[in-house]
Short mmCIF file of C-alpha atoms and ligand atoms in Angstrom, two decimals:
data_model
loop_
_atom_site.label_atom_id
_atom_site.label_comp_id
_atom_site.label_asym_id
_atom_site.label_seq_id
_atom_site.Cartn_x
_atom_site.Cartn_y
_atom_site.Cartn_z
CA MET K 25 -7.75 56.75 39.82
CA LYS K 26 -9.80 59.63 39.32
CA ILE K 27 -9.21 62.81 41.44
CA LEU K 28 -11.05 65.88 42.24
CA VAL K 29 -9.29 69.07 43.04
CA ILE K 30 -11.28 72.04 44.88
CA GLY K 31 -10.03 75.48 44.03
CA SER K 32 -9.72 77.72 41.40
CA GLY K 33 -6.31 79.60 41.75
CA GLY K 34 -2.44 79.06 40.74
CA ARG K 35 -1.87 76.72 43.62
CA GLU K 36 -4.96 74.49 42.11
CA HIS K 37 -3.14 74.29 39.02
CA ALA K 38 0.13 73.64 40.39
CA LEU K 39 -1.55 70.66 42.17
CA VAL K 40 -3.06 69.53 38.85
CA TRP K 41 -0.22 69.81 36.94
CA LYS K 42 1.95 67.70 39.60
CA LEU K 43 -1.08 65.04 39.64
CA ALA K 44 -1.39 64.61 35.79
CA GLN K 45 2.44 63.31 35.91
CA SER K 46 1.21 60.33 38.01
CA GLU K 47 0.89 56.94 36.10
CA LYS K 48 -1.98 56.41 38.67
CA VAL K 49 -4.33 59.32 37.67
CA GLU K 50 -6.42 58.38 34.80
CA ALA K 51 -8.71 61.72 35.39
CA LEU K 52 -8.77 65.00 36.85
CA TYR K 53 -11.60 67.38 37.62
CA ALA K 54 -10.99 70.80 38.96
CA ALA K 55 -14.02 72.45 40.56
CA PRO K 56 -14.12 75.21 38.92
CA GLY K 57 -10.67 75.52 38.06
CA ASN K 58 -9.27 78.15 35.82
CA GLY K 59 -8.14 78.47 32.01
CA GLY K 60 -4.60 76.75 33.13
CA THR K 61 -6.46 73.82 34.80
CA ALA K 62 -8.72 73.41 31.77
CA GLY K 63 -5.46 72.84 29.41
CA GLU K 64 -3.84 70.15 31.61
CA LYS K 65 -3.85 66.65 30.09
CA LYS K 66 -6.15 64.37 31.68
CA CYS K 67 -8.00 67.31 33.54
CA ALA K 68 -11.40 68.82 33.02
CA ASN K 69 -12.99 71.86 34.47
CA ILE K 70 -16.36 71.38 36.53
CA PRO K 71 -18.76 73.97 37.49
CA VAL K 72 -19.42 74.95 40.97
CA ALA K 73 -23.15 75.86 41.99
CA GLY K 74 -22.81 79.46 42.95
CA GLY K 75 -19.45 79.53 41.80
CA ASP K 76 -17.92 79.70 45.05
CA PRO K 77 -16.79 76.05 46.77
CA ALA K 78 -17.04 77.21 49.92
CA GLY K 79 -20.88 78.61 49.26
CA PRO K 80 -23.70 77.25 50.69
CA GLU K 81 -25.10 75.62 47.38
CA ALA K 82 -21.54 74.37 46.16
CA LEU K 83 -20.91 71.60 48.68
CA ALA K 84 -23.88 69.04 47.68
CA GLY K 85 -23.55 69.28 44.09
CA LEU K 86 -19.78 68.38 44.55
CA ILE K 87 -20.41 65.53 46.77
CA GLN K 88 -23.05 64.42 44.21
CA PHE K 89 -20.57 64.96 41.50
CA ALA K 90 -17.58 62.93 43.40
CA GLY K 91 -20.38 59.89 43.86
CA ARG K 92 -21.62 60.14 40.08
CA GLU K 93 -18.35 59.71 38.73
CA HIS K 94 -16.67 57.32 41.10
CA ILE K 95 -14.01 59.91 42.34
CA ASP K 96 -11.37 58.02 44.42
CA LEU K 97 -10.13 61.00 46.14
CA THR K 98 -10.55 64.67 46.79
CA VAL K 99 -8.00 67.16 47.15
CA VAL K 100 -9.15 70.54 48.89
CA GLY K 101 -6.99 73.60 48.04
CA PRO K 102 -8.13 76.44 49.59
CA GLU K 103 -8.94 77.34 53.40
CA ALA K 104 -12.66 78.62 53.36
CA PRO K 105 -14.18 74.98 52.25
CA LEU K 106 -12.05 73.50 54.82
CA ALA K 107 -13.53 75.56 57.59
CA GLU K 108 -16.85 75.08 55.96
CA GLY K 109 -16.67 71.42 56.74
CA VAL K 110 -16.04 70.05 53.24
CA VAL K 111 -13.67 67.14 54.82
CA ASP K 112 -16.37 65.99 57.35
CA ARG K 113 -19.55 65.97 54.44
CA PHE K 114 -17.49 64.19 52.20
CA ARG K 115 -16.39 61.55 55.04
CA ALA K 116 -20.17 61.47 55.98
CA ALA K 117 -21.01 60.45 52.14
CA GLY K 118 -18.65 57.80 52.17
CA LEU K 119 -16.01 59.75 50.02
CA ALA K 120 -12.34 60.04 50.22
CA ILE K 121 -10.90 63.19 50.65
CA ILE K 122 -7.83 65.06 52.41
CA GLY K 123 -7.73 67.95 54.18
CA PRO K 124 -8.26 68.85 58.25
CA ASP K 125 -11.72 67.87 59.42
CA GLN K 126 -13.89 71.18 60.16
CA LYS K 127 -12.39 70.79 64.11
CA ALA K 128 -9.13 70.78 62.94
CA ALA K 129 -9.51 73.51 60.45
CA ARG K 130 -9.58 75.72 63.36
CA LEU K 131 -5.86 75.76 63.55
CA GLU K 132 -6.22 78.41 60.71
CA SER K 133 -9.97 79.52 60.76
CA SER K 134 -9.49 80.75 64.43
CA LYS K 135 -6.53 82.58 65.37
CA VAL K 136 -7.59 82.45 69.26
CA TYR K 137 -8.02 78.49 69.12
CA ALA K 138 -4.41 78.49 67.27
CA LYS K 139 -2.62 80.81 69.58
CA SER K 140 -4.31 78.71 72.41
CA PHE K 141 -3.25 75.07 70.95
CA MET K 142 0.65 76.68 70.37
CA GLN K 143 0.51 77.66 74.14
CA LYS K 144 -0.98 74.46 75.45
CA TYR K 145 1.75 72.26 73.34
CA GLY K 146 4.69 74.35 73.67
CA VAL K 147 5.16 75.39 69.94
CA ARG K 148 7.40 78.78 70.05
CA ALA K 149 5.46 81.70 69.05
CA ALA K 150 4.81 85.34 69.81
CA GLY K 151 3.34 86.62 73.47
CA SER K 152 -0.21 87.22 73.11
CA ARG K 153 -3.40 88.03 74.81
CA ASP K 154 -7.21 87.35 73.53
CA PHE K 155 -10.01 89.74 73.52
CA THR K 156 -13.63 89.70 72.98
CA GLY K 157 -14.58 93.01 74.10
CA ALA K 158 -13.07 96.49 72.63
CA GLU K 159 -12.70 98.09 75.85
CA ALA K 160 -10.45 95.49 77.18
CA ALA K 161 -8.23 95.50 74.17
CA LEU K 162 -8.10 99.44 74.16
CA ALA K 163 -7.00 99.56 77.78
CA TYR K 164 -4.15 96.77 76.62
CA ILE K 165 -3.22 98.66 73.99
CA ARG K 166 -3.09 102.33 76.19
CA ARG K 167 -0.81 100.02 78.51
CA HIS K 168 1.49 98.66 75.82
CA PHE K 169 2.24 101.88 74.19
CA GLY K 170 2.32 103.90 77.52
CA GLY K 171 4.80 101.66 79.08
CA ASN K 172 6.87 99.27 76.88
CA GLY K 173 8.44 101.66 74.57
CA PRO K 174 7.98 101.99 71.15
CA ALA K 175 7.86 98.19 70.00
CA PRO K 176 5.04 97.57 67.26
CA LEU K 177 1.81 95.63 68.02
CA VAL K 178 0.23 93.25 65.98
CA ILE K 179 -3.63 93.03 66.01
CA LYS K 180 -4.90 89.87 64.55
CA ALA K 181 -8.88 89.39 63.80
CA ASP K 182 -9.71 85.88 65.06
CA GLY K 183 -11.55 84.69 61.92
CA LEU K 184 -10.79 84.38 58.53
CA ALA K 185 -10.16 87.44 56.55
CA ALA K 186 -8.45 86.66 53.21
CA GLY K 187 -5.35 88.24 54.21
CA LYS K 188 -7.01 91.83 55.55
CA GLY K 189 -7.08 90.53 59.01
CA VAL K 190 -3.47 91.59 60.42
CA VAL K 191 -2.33 95.04 61.15
CA VAL K 192 1.40 95.20 62.56
CA ALA K 193 0.67 98.80 64.33
CA GLU K 194 3.76 101.17 65.02
CA ASN K 195 1.57 103.30 67.32
CA ARG K 196 -0.99 103.43 69.35
CA LYS K 197 -3.28 105.26 66.86
CA ASP K 198 -2.89 102.69 64.27
CA ALA K 199 -3.45 100.07 66.77
CA GLU K 200 -6.70 101.62 68.31
CA ASP K 201 -8.16 102.18 64.51
CA ALA K 202 -7.70 98.32 63.76
CA VAL K 203 -9.71 97.83 66.98
CA HIS K 204 -12.35 100.06 66.13
CA SER K 205 -12.36 99.00 62.69
CA PHE K 206 -12.63 95.28 63.35
CA MET K 207 -14.76 95.26 66.58
CA GLU K 208 -16.90 98.28 66.29
CA GLN K 209 -17.31 99.04 62.68
CA LYS K 210 -17.05 95.13 62.16
CA THR K 211 -15.38 95.36 58.85
CA LEU K 212 -14.97 91.92 58.73
CA GLY K 213 -17.94 90.99 59.87
CA ALA K 214 -18.11 88.09 62.35
CA ALA K 215 -14.40 87.11 61.61
CA GLY K 216 -13.83 90.29 63.76
CA ALA K 217 -15.67 89.38 67.35
CA ALA K 218 -12.59 88.33 69.04
CA LEU K 219 -9.07 89.43 68.47
CA VAL K 220 -5.42 88.61 69.39
CA LEU K 221 -3.51 91.37 70.32
CA GLU K 222 0.51 89.88 69.72
CA ASP K 223 3.86 91.09 70.32
CA PHE K 224 5.91 91.89 67.43
CA LEU K 225 8.61 89.71 66.05
CA GLU K 226 11.30 90.85 64.31
CA GLY K 227 13.33 88.73 61.32
CA ARG K 228 12.62 87.25 57.97
CA GLU K 229 9.70 85.05 57.17
CA VAL K 230 9.83 81.64 56.04
CA SER K 231 7.06 78.98 54.69
CA VAL K 232 7.11 75.30 55.37
CA LEU K 233 4.28 73.35 54.04
CA ALA K 234 4.17 69.66 55.13
CA ALA K 235 2.07 66.44 54.56
CA VAL K 236 0.22 65.43 57.87
CA SER K 237 -1.28 62.29 58.71
CA VAL K 238 -3.07 61.76 61.79
CA PRO K 239 -5.87 59.46 60.75
CA GLY K 240 -8.98 59.51 63.27
CA GLY K 241 -6.70 61.34 65.40
CA ARG K 242 -4.72 58.54 66.36
CA GLY K 243 -1.67 56.35 66.18
CA PRO K 244 1.72 57.66 65.74
CA GLY K 245 0.88 59.83 62.89
CA THR K 246 3.41 61.99 61.05
CA ILE K 247 4.23 65.63 59.70
CA VAL K 248 6.55 65.11 56.51
CA PRO K 249 7.97 68.76 55.75
CA PHE K 250 8.51 69.85 52.47
CA ILE K 251 11.58 71.78 51.26
CA SER K 252 10.94 75.45 52.67
CA ALA K 253 9.75 78.40 50.60
CA ARG K 254 9.65 82.17 51.09
CA ASP K 255 6.72 84.39 49.45
CA HIS K 256 6.64 88.17 48.88
CA LYS K 257 3.42 89.38 50.43
CA ARG K 258 3.82 93.11 49.43
CA ARG K 259 2.96 94.68 46.15
CA PHE K 260 6.20 96.48 45.37
CA ASP K 261 10.06 95.82 45.00
CA GLY K 262 12.18 95.79 48.21
CA GLY K 263 9.03 95.07 50.30
CA ARG K 264 7.30 98.04 49.62
CA GLY K 265 3.29 98.87 49.28
CA PRO K 266 0.24 97.34 50.19
CA ASN K 267 -0.13 93.52 51.40
CA THR K 268 -1.06 91.50 48.77
CA GLY K 269 -2.31 87.62 48.28
CA GLY K 270 1.52 86.77 47.41
CA MET K 271 3.60 88.20 44.58
CA GLY K 272 5.63 85.30 43.68
CA ALA K 273 8.13 82.72 45.65
CA ILE K 274 11.22 80.84 45.93
CA ALA K 275 12.26 77.50 46.84
CA PRO K 276 14.38 76.68 48.90
CA ALA K 277 14.21 79.71 51.04
CA PRO K 278 18.32 80.17 51.17
CA ASP K 279 18.58 81.25 54.95
CA PHE K 280 16.77 78.10 56.04
CA THR K 281 19.75 76.22 56.78
CA GLY K 282 20.48 73.12 58.87
CA PRO K 283 20.40 74.40 62.18
CA CYS K 284 17.50 76.42 61.60
CA GLN K 285 15.62 73.43 60.48
CA LYS K 286 16.51 71.71 63.49
CA ASP K 287 15.19 74.47 65.46
CA PHE K 288 11.94 74.15 63.69
CA ILE K 289 11.62 70.28 64.23
CA ARG K 290 12.22 70.72 67.76
CA HIS K 291 10.15 73.87 68.66
CA ILE K 292 7.27 73.56 66.30
CA LEU K 293 6.76 70.71 64.09
CA THR K 294 7.00 68.14 67.02
CA PRO K 295 5.18 69.93 69.30
CA THR K 296 2.61 70.62 66.75
CA LEU K 297 1.95 66.88 66.05
CA ALA K 298 1.95 65.80 69.54
CA GLY K 299 -0.95 68.69 69.91
CA ILE K 300 -2.88 67.36 67.36
CA LYS K 301 -2.66 63.91 68.43
CA ALA K 302 -3.55 64.91 72.00
CA GLU K 303 -6.24 67.16 70.60
CA GLY K 304 -7.82 63.91 68.58
CA LEU K 305 -7.84 65.98 65.68
CA ASP K 306 -8.50 63.87 62.55
CA TYR K 307 -6.00 65.55 60.15
CA ARG K 308 -4.81 64.02 56.98
CA GLY K 309 -3.96 66.69 54.63
CA PHE K 310 -1.45 69.60 54.34
CA ILE K 311 -0.33 71.97 56.89
CA PHE K 312 1.40 75.19 56.42
CA PHE K 313 3.96 76.72 58.92
CA GLY K 314 4.11 80.69 58.81
CA LEU K 315 7.55 80.91 60.35
CA MET K 316 9.81 84.12 61.62
CA ILE K 317 13.22 83.11 61.85
CA LYS K 318 15.93 85.38 63.70
CA ASP K 319 19.88 84.17 64.35
CA GLY K 320 18.51 80.84 63.68
CA VAL K 321 15.66 80.61 65.87
CA CYS K 322 12.23 79.92 64.51
CA SER K 323 8.66 81.25 66.25
CA LEU K 324 5.47 80.21 64.41
CA LEU K 325 3.68 83.13 63.24
CA GLU K 326 0.44 80.94 61.91
CA TYR K 327 -0.66 77.63 60.69
CA ASN K 328 -2.49 77.43 57.67
CA VAL K 329 -4.36 74.11 57.11
CA ARG K 330 -3.28 73.93 53.38
CA LEU K 331 -0.76 74.36 50.73
CA GLY K 332 0.31 77.78 50.36
CA ASP K 333 -0.02 80.18 47.30
CA PRO K 334 2.20 80.94 45.63
CA GLU K 335 4.52 78.80 47.53
CA THR K 336 3.09 75.71 46.17
CA GLN K 337 3.86 76.85 42.38
CA ALA K 338 7.43 76.89 43.76
CA VAL K 339 7.62 74.02 45.64
CA LEU K 340 5.92 71.36 43.66
CA PRO K 341 8.40 71.73 40.64
CA LEU K 342 11.21 70.56 43.13
CA MET K 343 9.01 67.57 44.51
CA ASP K 344 10.77 64.30 43.00
CA ALA K 345 7.96 61.75 43.96
CA ASP K 346 4.92 60.78 42.65
CA PHE K 347 2.32 63.11 44.50
CA ALA K 348 -0.89 60.84 43.81
CA GLY K 349 0.99 58.60 45.83
CA LEU K 350 1.51 60.93 48.60
CA CYS K 351 -1.67 61.70 48.54
CA MET K 352 -3.15 58.37 49.21
CA ALA K 353 -0.16 57.52 51.84
CA ILE K 354 -1.93 60.69 53.54
CA HIS K 355 -5.13 59.31 53.44
CA ASP K 356 -4.71 55.95 54.14
CA GLY K 357 -1.63 55.94 56.42
CA GLY K 358 1.81 54.71 55.35
CA LEU K 359 3.10 58.69 55.30
CA ASP K 360 6.04 57.97 57.28
CA GLU K 361 7.09 55.41 54.78
CA PHE K 362 6.59 57.27 51.62
CA PRO K 363 9.75 58.00 49.51
CA LEU K 364 9.52 61.84 49.14
CA ALA K 365 12.39 63.26 47.72
CA TRP K 366 13.59 66.72 46.15
CA LYS K 367 15.52 67.58 43.20
CA PRO K 368 18.45 69.78 43.72
CA GLY K 369 18.41 73.25 42.44
CA ALA K 370 16.00 76.03 43.07
CA VAL K 371 12.79 77.43 41.67
CA CYS K 372 11.74 81.13 41.39
CA ALA K 373 8.01 81.65 40.63
CA PRO K 374 7.01 85.61 40.48
CA VAL K 375 3.43 86.33 39.91
CA ALA K 376 2.09 88.54 37.05
CA VAL K 377 -0.81 90.88 38.34
CA ALA K 378 -3.50 92.97 36.63
CA ALA K 379 -3.25 96.81 36.65
CA GLY K 380 -4.71 98.06 39.98
CA TYR K 381 -4.14 95.41 41.80
CA PRO K 382 -4.60 94.75 45.04
CA GLY K 383 -7.13 97.64 44.65
CA ASP K 384 -9.60 97.42 41.84
CA TYR K 385 -8.15 96.04 38.75
CA ARG K 386 -8.74 95.26 34.97
CA LYS K 387 -9.96 92.01 33.71
CA GLY K 388 -10.83 90.39 30.63
CA ASP K 389 -7.40 91.48 28.67
CA PRO K 390 -6.26 88.70 26.23
CA ILE K 391 -3.18 87.08 27.37
CA ALA K 392 -0.38 86.37 24.60
CA VAL K 393 2.07 83.84 25.51
CA ASN K 394 5.10 83.32 23.04
CA GLU K 395 5.20 79.69 23.24
CA ALA K 396 8.74 79.25 21.71
CA ALA K 397 10.32 81.89 23.81
CA LEU K 398 9.03 80.42 26.89
CA ALA K 399 9.54 77.08 26.20
CA LYS K 400 13.33 77.99 25.73
CA THR K 401 13.75 79.16 29.68
CA GLY K 402 11.81 75.54 30.43
CA ALA K 403 9.73 77.82 32.49
CA LEU K 404 5.88 76.26 33.64
CA LEU K 405 3.15 78.84 33.73
CA PHE K 406 0.57 78.34 36.54
CA ALA K 407 -2.81 80.60 35.69
CA ALA K 408 -4.57 81.48 38.56
CA GLY K 409 -7.10 84.59 37.67
CA ALA K 410 -6.77 83.70 33.92
CA ARG K 411 -9.84 81.74 32.11
CA ARG K 412 -10.18 80.35 28.63
CA GLY K 413 -10.86 82.73 25.83
CA GLU K 414 -10.78 82.98 22.07
CA GLY K 415 -6.89 82.89 21.06
CA GLY K 416 -5.48 85.83 18.94
CA ALA K 417 -2.28 85.90 16.66
CA LEU K 418 0.05 85.06 19.41
CA GLY K 419 -2.75 83.94 21.71
CA SER K 420 -3.04 81.50 24.22
CA GLY K 421 -6.50 81.47 24.59
CA LEU K 422 -6.20 82.84 28.06
CA ARG K 423 -8.09 85.86 29.20
CA THR K 424 -7.37 87.90 32.91
CA SER K 425 -10.37 87.08 35.11
CA GLY K 426 -8.36 88.16 38.75
CA GLY K 427 -6.06 90.01 40.29
CA ARG K 428 -3.17 87.89 40.56
CA VAL K 429 -3.15 86.20 36.92
CA LEU K 430 -0.55 83.90 36.67
CA ALA K 431 3.02 82.94 37.86
CA LEU K 432 6.32 81.61 35.75
CA SER K 433 7.87 79.19 37.80
CA ALA K 434 11.42 78.35 36.38
CA ALA K 435 13.83 76.04 38.02
CA GLY K 436 17.54 76.59 37.84
CA ALA K 437 20.59 75.15 39.65
CA GLY K 438 20.77 78.04 42.37
CA ALA K 439 18.60 80.79 42.83
CA ASP K 440 20.11 83.18 40.54
CA GLU K 441 19.67 80.97 37.54
CA ALA K 442 16.24 80.64 38.37
CA TRP K 443 15.60 84.07 39.03
CA GLU K 444 17.14 84.75 35.43
CA LYS K 445 14.86 81.96 33.65
CA ALA K 446 11.68 82.99 35.37
CA TYR K 447 11.99 86.60 34.45
CA ARG K 448 13.00 85.88 30.69
CA ALA K 449 9.92 83.56 31.04
CA LEU K 450 8.07 86.67 32.15
CA GLY K 451 9.35 88.33 28.98
CA ALA K 452 7.36 85.94 26.85
CA VAL K 453 4.19 86.81 28.13
CA HIS K 454 1.97 89.88 27.71
CA PHE K 455 -1.35 91.43 28.85
CA GLU K 456 -2.61 95.12 29.06
CA GLY K 457 -1.22 96.56 32.23
CA MET K 458 0.44 93.32 33.49
CA ASP K 459 3.14 94.08 36.04
CA TYR K 460 5.35 91.91 38.79
CA ARG K 461 7.92 92.50 41.32
CA ARG K 462 11.24 92.27 39.90
CA ASP K 463 12.98 91.50 43.31
CA ILE K 464 11.44 87.46 43.74
CA GLY K 465 14.11 85.81 45.81
CA ARG K 466 16.48 88.70 46.09
CA GLU K 467 14.98 91.41 47.66
CA HIS K 468 17.73 91.75 50.27
CA ARG K 469 20.52 91.04 47.98
P1 LIG X 523 -0.58 85.87 59.94
O1 LIG X 523 -2.00 85.62 59.29
O2 LIG X 523 -0.72 85.39 61.22
O3 LIG X 523 0.68 85.07 59.32
O4 LIG X 523 0.01 87.61 59.71
C1 LIG X 523 0.06 88.00 58.70
C2 LIG X 523 1.41 88.66 58.24
O5 LIG X 523 1.33 89.50 59.47
C3 LIG X 523 2.64 87.91 58.66
O6 LIG X 523 3.07 87.03 57.45
C4 LIG X 523 3.61 88.79 58.84
O7 LIG X 523 4.23 89.64 57.81
C5 LIG X 523 2.72 89.76 60.07
N1 LIG X 523 2.90 89.04 61.13
C6 LIG X 523 1.94 88.21 61.95
N2 LIG X 523 2.09 88.37 63.03
C7 LIG X 523 3.48 89.08 63.33
C8 LIG X 523 4.39 89.29 64.39
N3 LIG X 523 3.95 88.88 65.85
N4 LIG X 523 5.38 90.04 64.34
C9 LIG X 523 5.45 90.36 63.32
N5 LIG X 523 5.12 90.16 62.18
C10 LIG X 523 3.58 89.62 61.88
N1 LIG X 524 1.40 82.48 50.73
C1 LIG X 524 0.50 82.81 52.04
C2 LIG X 524 -0.57 81.84 51.93
O1 LIG X 524 -1.05 80.96 51.16
O2 LIG X 524 -1.46 82.20 52.81
#
């Protein structure tokens, strides 16, 4: 079969890498892809009109390409095209695609909708209120910090904001500033027109990615969770510094133990599936549960309607199954019978970033890869903000083009071995200004 993967990050490189291993797959296309997808066997990058697959010019071109090339299945990586209705448009053109339709994508694209869904179906989550006017939100903040003691308050913009829409406010001023910025100065545009003010939850975060298949919003439907993972969002070691798109992931999350998993299935996964069916959402794709765990009790912080980045780069190397087969089962039904198995051990996947990230960062530097040293570690290099350029002496032919440049994904018998191999692998890669966190998977040891 021929598969089209939409997106250009490290997650999409990992998807292409995993799909290329399937005997079912004869050709892969990444739209627009990156320097890593371009180098994968069976895969070619294709341009996207306007450069952004969620942009207004892009969709018609992608649909035309999928029709002309007889693409059997399209897999969508990022949230923006899903929120724009890429799934609805492909289906209307008679093309097979996995991902939630636009209505189901609101579980990520509207926090107000997601919170009302959680409440309606009894998914365990932090208490919250919605606001569409700044006055009422500010009055609530005054009451919160006036009466309820020093507990932080979490201010969330309703819409998609590329990680900039959540403020954990420690005091009244920070909370008020967030409301002014989102609602009055409109720093996030329409995404900040409504807000969710949410109680702060303590604990440690865990990401559970899962396959979901509720074709037509009907039938028994299934959600099959993958092994757990943990992202590391802050820029610097020890969880300090500004928020980023994710500085590295480990899988599985060592503290997501049996009792925790049971609690997650009962209080989060099962009511979510019930809700998807009760709402009649046509959801065939992936879902990401962003959890907070404390003393074995899970609460849901957020849904994402896609796989995580960089969690995917840590989780897929442990998947012992034909990923193209899994995608077909998601699309056609039969996910509940799909033989999804996991390799033992752990994966550590630190991300190398460009100087300046997450602020303005350097671009265009050659990336040197010592292939022999890298091969010794067995680590996989997943490119993200890296495009193909001319190779140098130790050249990989890659040049930096984004803030998060690449991830090295190394497997080991346990988390320590995986960590050790991943960091040896990072030593085999160099570009000007390259930096990374040293504590992926071990920040609280
Ligand atoms: P979200 O996009 O809702 O996952 O929020 C982004 C990040 O903000 C999460 O990964 C958490 O680190 C933090 N966060 C969100 N909601 C809460 C909460 N209720 N309590 C504590 N931290 C939160
Ligand atoms: N790693 C978090 C995300 O993909 O949103």
